[in-house]
Amino acid sequence: MKTCFLTYGCKANQYDTEILKQVLAEKGLKESDSPDIFIINTCTVTSKIDKEILKKIKQIKKDKNKKVILTGCLTKNDLKEIRNNVDLIIPNEKKFDVNFYPDWIFNKEDISQKNSFIKFAHKNKAFIKIEEGCNKFCSYCIVPYVRGSKIKIKNKEEVLAELKSFLNIGFKEIVFTGINLGLYGEKNIIDLLKESVKLLNNARIRLSSIGPVELTEKIIDFIADNQDKICPHFHLSMQSGDDKILKLMNRNYTVSFYEKKCNYIIKKIPYAGITTDIIAGFPGEGEKEFQNTFDFVKNIPLTRLHIFSYSDRNGTVAEKMQDKVKEEIKKQRVKKLILLGKEKEKEFIKKNIGLKRTVLVENTIKNGYKEGYTENYIKTILKGNINLSGNLISVLITDLNGDKAIADIL
Ligand code: SF4
């Protein structure tokens, strides 16, 4: 039997899938591009994703010989239609326990003894999950219920051992991930980064999503002093640019607090990438509140936006809120914010023209050119023929092409 893995959702889920591949490969699971079995590691952050997953399952099951095994956050939901269409459900908390998987998925002759760390990669980056769980209980979010509200952190020694292994294999970008990295704690994260940078030699660390409250000035200062090793890129979830909506979301900060945090980052690191998530059409978001968000986003130094349309999640506080926004209006707001995001991205790229940056070269080639991301998270097209996938290369940003930068290799 041959298997492939599909992953939905955040970086933490991508990381889980990579671990899962390793755990199951050690028992003899064989990956293939023409699989008989699909193991789907699901996410349930929006009901749109639920629908996408169901569509995918139905598409796979059109071929009666194909099997679908479902795990991940969605397994906690009572979604009958999904359950009726899959062959097996492995509860999320059991997904790394091989005893829960049936024998027929394993090929005994393929029991792997390979170095498992090599399998943790995605687009030439390696991921280390350093934090799990969230106790913030944002009113729209199901994560604390499905991934747990008890914060678990990986100890420093363990993270450093994983980091060393990745570096020995040759990875040049290692992403520290978690549900909200800030929950690792200010002192812990600075201590970890201090030790980590000592190990890096022509490699870099990137931090994944971190909350604006938890991203303290001390953490920013440390990153500012170590920009050559820690990417000056902050994924600082904002969700709304209106105080009334932030309160309804239970986000525990105000618009002005968020703005000050962005300004502090830019004061310390003028070319930092600051990316964010915004939810459009949260219950109670009228025209005034949406306009506040739009104007706020326009005026602060954000460099890339991820826009989501609000959708109810079963069991959350927001699900029971009044004043739901009509689908049609949500769509219009999403569209406006996406357009604004594209403008901001372009603005940021233009600001970087004429500057030297470092790009991690990806494997794929688009329109004959390799691409990659700069340290401050600009998607960059690399001019010239290079065969340096997985390496960090110095480039000069020369131009803008759509929402990507163009760069000469130095
Ligand atoms: S910080 Fe809020 S949105 Fe993020 S995982 Fe925790 S509860 Fe969900």
mmCIF file of C-alpha atoms and ligand atoms in Angstrom, residues 134 136-138 140-141 143-144 179-180 239 251, ligand 1:
data_model
loop_
_atom_site.group_PDB
_atom_site.id
_atom_site.type_symbol
_atom_site.label_atom_id
_atom_site.label_comp_id
_atom_site.label_asym_id
_atom_site.label_seq_id
_atom_site.Cartn_x
_atom_site.Cartn_y
_atom_site.Cartn_z
ATOM 1 C CA CYS A 134 -3.245 28.275 23.799
ATOM 2 C CA LYS A 136 -6.085 33.048 25.253
ATOM 3 C CA PHE A 137 -9.626 31.987 24.314
ATOM 4 C CA CYS A 138 -10.216 34.524 21.562
ATOM 5 C CA TYR A 140 -13.931 33.161 17.547
ATOM 6 C CA CYS A 141 -11.263 30.507 17.975
ATOM 7 C CA VAL A 143 -7.870 26.154 19.070
ATOM 8 C CA PRO A 144 -7.847 26.173 22.903
ATOM 9 C CA ILE A 179 0.295 28.122 18.282
ATOM 10 C CA ASN A 180 1.370 31.494 19.689
ATOM 11 C CA GLN A 239 -7.558 40.486 13.551
ATOM 12 C CA ARG A 251 -8.038 39.998 22.061
HETATM 13 S S1 SF4 B 1 -4.263 33.465 20.467
HETATM 14 FE FE1 SF4 B 1 -6.486 33.451 20.074
HETATM 15 S S2 SF4 B 1 -6.626 33.063 17.882
HETATM 16 FE FE2 SF4 B 1 -4.559 32.458 18.471
HETATM 17 S S3 SF4 B 1 -4.750 30.270 18.951
HETATM 18 FE FE3 SF4 B 1 -5.021 31.365 20.861
HETATM 19 S S4 SF4 B 1 -7.245 31.585 21.065
HETATM 20 FE FE4 SF4 B 1 -6.831 31.086 18.918
#
